[in-house]
Amino acid sequence: HHRDLHRVDRRQRQMCIRDRLNSAGMLQISPSNTAVGLTRRAGAERGEPEKYRPTGTITYARVVPADHLQAAAVVTYLLRTGCRKVGLIDDGEVYGHGLATLVASEGKRRGLLIKGPFTGRYARGRVSYSAAIRAVRTARAGCVFYGGITQKSFAATIAAAAAPALLALVTPARRLLAA
């Protein structure tokens, strides 16, 4: 799928730049990168984070919580609201799908009944969540978590199509940390 190839290529380019900056000893501070493997081994892909540190020196830092911390915060919030059956929907992007997957594993570990993640489908340059919303409704989820970029039109779609039984919509996870 062309879109997936572009996504992987973009991430590979970012990692290549990160490697070069590390080799040059330049400090890198990200205001938005949340991938777990950038700063820790647990929950990361094979070889991370060492492969981004060819010199062995840490030159990368972030100022936002990593995905695993966001997922833990989301699950804590869902448990506090009394939600036990959660439908997960994501936008299919690296960030959104990755976060929804982490929420699923953390939620299952802490006793939530997880349905999904169900991924929005791309057609004619736009993302459609119709099938994902139907899947969440069929699962009779008590609440919904959306993993993704809010500009992908999900909020308006879910507001128009959600069943009254959906009790909570959590998007994005970063807002939870301020609440």
Short mmCIF file of C-alpha atoms in Angstrom, two decimals:
data_model
loop_
_atom_site.label_atom_id
_atom_site.label_comp_id
_atom_site.label_asym_id
_atom_site.label_seq_id
_atom_site.Cartn_x
_atom_site.Cartn_y
_atom_site.Cartn_z
CA HIS A 1 0.00 0.00 0.00
CA HIS A 2 1.55 3.31 -1.11
CA ARG A 3 0.47 5.18 2.02
CA ASP A 4 2.19 2.61 4.27
CA LEU A 5 5.41 2.82 2.23
CA HIS A 6 5.45 6.60 2.59
CA ARG A 7 4.89 6.31 6.34
CA VAL A 8 7.76 3.82 6.77
CA ASP A 9 10.02 5.84 4.50
CA ARG A 10 9.33 9.03 6.48
CA ARG A 11 10.13 7.28 9.78
CA GLN A 12 13.32 5.77 8.34
CA ARG A 13 14.44 9.21 7.16
CA GLN A 14 13.78 10.67 10.62
CA MET A 15 15.79 7.89 12.27
CA CYS A 16 18.66 8.37 9.80
CA ILE A 17 18.78 12.08 10.65
CA ARG A 18 18.67 11.23 14.36
CA ASP A 19 21.64 8.85 13.89
CA ARG A 20 23.64 11.53 12.09
CA LEU A 21 22.92 14.13 14.75
CA ASN A 22 23.98 11.66 17.44
CA SER A 23 27.22 10.99 15.57
CA ALA A 24 27.81 14.75 15.45
CA GLY A 25 27.15 15.02 19.21
CA MET A 26 24.21 17.38 18.70
CA LEU A 27 21.50 17.56 21.38
CA GLN A 28 18.02 16.79 20.04
CA ILE A 29 14.90 17.78 21.97
CA SER A 30 11.54 16.75 20.57
CA PRO A 31 8.27 18.45 21.47
CA SER A 32 6.19 15.65 19.99
CA ASN A 33 7.92 12.29 19.37
CA THR A 34 6.29 9.71 21.63
CA ALA A 35 7.55 6.36 20.28
CA VAL A 36 8.67 4.22 23.20
CA GLY A 37 11.84 2.91 21.51
CA LEU A 38 13.40 6.34 21.18
CA THR A 39 14.37 6.40 24.85
CA ARG A 40 13.88 2.93 26.39
CA ARG A 41 14.21 -0.79 25.66
CA ALA A 42 11.05 -2.05 27.39
CA GLY A 43 8.22 -2.10 24.86
CA ALA A 44 10.53 -1.07 22.01
CA GLU A 45 11.36 -2.72 18.73
CA ARG A 46 14.46 -4.88 18.50
CA GLY A 47 17.67 -2.86 18.81
CA GLU A 48 16.01 0.28 20.16
CA PRO A 49 17.06 2.71 21.51
CA GLU A 50 20.71 1.74 20.96
CA LYS A 51 20.43 1.90 17.17
CA TYR A 52 19.69 5.63 17.45
CA ARG A 53 22.85 6.15 19.50
CA PRO A 54 25.72 5.02 17.29
CA THR A 55 28.20 6.82 19.53
CA GLY A 56 26.77 5.26 22.69
CA THR A 57 26.03 8.74 24.02
CA ILE A 58 22.45 9.85 24.69
CA THR A 59 21.76 13.03 22.72
CA TYR A 60 17.97 12.79 22.42
CA ALA A 61 15.28 13.90 24.88
CA ARG A 62 11.56 14.55 24.70
CA VAL A 63 9.27 16.90 26.60
CA VAL A 64 6.05 14.87 26.22
CA PRO A 65 5.19 11.48 27.73
CA ALA A 66 6.14 8.41 25.71
CA ASP A 67 3.34 6.25 24.33
CA HIS A 68 3.53 3.68 27.13
CA LEU A 69 2.94 6.44 29.71
CA GLN A 70 0.04 7.87 27.69
CA ALA A 71 -1.50 4.39 27.47
CA ALA A 72 -1.20 3.90 31.23
CA ALA A 73 -2.85 7.30 31.83
CA VAL A 74 -5.71 6.45 29.46
CA VAL A 75 -6.38 3.11 31.19
CA THR A 76 -6.28 4.77 34.62
CA TYR A 77 -8.82 7.33 33.39
CA LEU A 78 -11.09 4.66 31.93
CA LEU A 79 -10.99 2.65 35.16
CA ARG A 80 -11.77 5.77 37.22
CA THR A 81 -14.80 6.53 35.05
CA GLY A 82 -16.12 3.02 35.67
CA CYS A 83 -15.77 1.95 32.07
CA ARG A 84 -14.97 -1.75 31.79
CA LYS A 85 -15.71 -2.53 28.13
CA VAL A 86 -13.72 -0.32 25.78
CA GLY A 87 -13.89 -0.02 22.01
CA LEU A 88 -10.61 1.10 20.45
CA ILE A 89 -10.49 2.97 17.15
CA ASP A 90 -7.37 4.34 15.48
CA ASP A 91 -6.46 6.33 12.39
CA GLY A 92 -4.01 3.74 11.01
CA GLU A 93 -1.01 6.03 11.39
CA VAL A 94 2.16 4.99 13.22
CA TYR A 95 1.28 7.12 16.28
CA GLY A 96 -2.46 6.37 16.43
CA HIS A 97 -2.33 2.64 15.82
CA GLY A 98 0.69 2.24 18.10
CA LEU A 99 -1.03 4.09 20.94
CA ALA A 100 -4.28 2.16 20.53
CA THR A 101 -2.31 -1.10 20.61
CA LEU A 102 -0.56 -0.05 23.83
CA VAL A 103 -3.90 0.96 25.39
CA ALA A 104 -5.25 -2.47 24.43
CA SER A 105 -2.39 -4.37 26.07
CA GLU A 106 -2.33 -2.17 29.20
CA GLY A 107 -6.11 -2.28 29.48
CA LYS A 108 -6.22 -6.08 29.23
CA ARG A 109 -3.43 -6.35 31.79
CA ARG A 110 -5.45 -4.20 34.21
CA GLY A 111 -8.76 -5.98 33.69
CA LEU A 112 -10.57 -4.04 30.97
CA LEU A 113 -12.50 -5.89 28.28
CA ILE A 114 -10.97 -4.52 25.08
CA LYS A 115 -12.64 -4.59 21.66
CA GLY A 116 -10.33 -3.61 18.83
CA PRO A 117 -8.38 -1.68 17.83
CA PHE A 118 -10.50 -1.07 14.75
CA THR A 119 -8.71 1.04 12.16
CA GLY A 120 -10.22 3.74 9.99
CA ARG A 121 -9.99 3.00 6.26
CA TYR A 122 -8.52 5.33 3.67
CA ALA A 123 -10.46 5.92 0.47
CA ARG A 124 -10.12 8.74 -2.03
CA GLY A 125 -7.66 10.62 0.19
CA ARG A 126 -9.94 10.63 3.23
CA VAL A 127 -10.29 8.35 6.21
CA SER A 128 -13.61 6.68 6.95
CA TYR A 129 -14.48 5.36 10.39
CA SER A 130 -17.87 3.88 9.45
CA ALA A 131 -16.77 0.23 9.68
CA ALA A 132 -14.85 0.88 12.90
CA ILE A 133 -17.86 2.60 14.49
CA ARG A 134 -20.12 -0.31 13.45
CA ALA A 135 -17.64 -2.76 15.03
CA VAL A 136 -17.62 -0.81 18.32
CA ARG A 137 -21.42 -0.64 18.33
CA THR A 138 -21.69 -4.36 17.62
CA ALA A 139 -19.28 -5.04 20.50
CA ARG A 140 -21.54 -2.94 22.77
CA ALA A 141 -18.57 -1.04 24.16
CA GLY A 142 -19.35 1.20 27.11
CA CYS A 143 -16.83 3.78 25.97
CA VAL A 144 -14.48 4.50 23.09
CA PHE A 145 -10.81 5.38 22.90
CA TYR A 146 -9.51 7.00 19.72
CA GLY A 147 -5.79 6.72 19.01
CA GLY A 148 -4.73 9.19 16.40
CA ILE A 149 -4.42 12.68 15.12
CA THR A 150 -7.61 14.61 15.83
CA GLN A 151 -7.39 16.53 12.55
CA LYS A 152 -8.30 13.27 10.78
CA SER A 153 -12.01 14.17 11.19
CA PHE A 154 -12.71 11.51 13.80
CA ALA A 155 -14.27 13.76 16.45
CA ALA A 156 -17.00 15.04 14.12
CA THR A 157 -17.64 11.56 12.76
CA ILE A 158 -17.99 9.93 16.17
CA ALA A 159 -20.14 12.76 17.50
CA ALA A 160 -22.55 12.30 14.58
CA ALA A 161 -22.56 8.51 14.54
CA ALA A 162 -21.94 7.30 18.10
CA ALA A 163 -24.61 5.32 19.89
CA PRO A 164 -26.01 6.89 23.07
CA ALA A 165 -24.52 3.98 25.04
CA LEU A 166 -21.00 5.26 24.39
CA LEU A 167 -20.15 6.90 27.69
CA ALA A 168 -16.71 8.37 27.18
CA LEU A 169 -14.57 9.55 24.33
CA VAL A 170 -10.91 9.98 25.16
CA THR A 171 -8.89 11.84 22.52
CA PRO A 172 -6.06 12.56 22.49
CA ALA A 173 -4.39 10.95 25.49
CA ARG A 174 -2.28 14.04 26.18
CA ARG A 175 -5.42 15.90 27.31
CA LEU A 176 -5.82 13.40 30.12
CA LEU A 177 -2.57 14.48 31.68
CA ALA A 178 -3.88 18.01 32.09
CA ALA A 179 -7.20 16.87 33.58
#
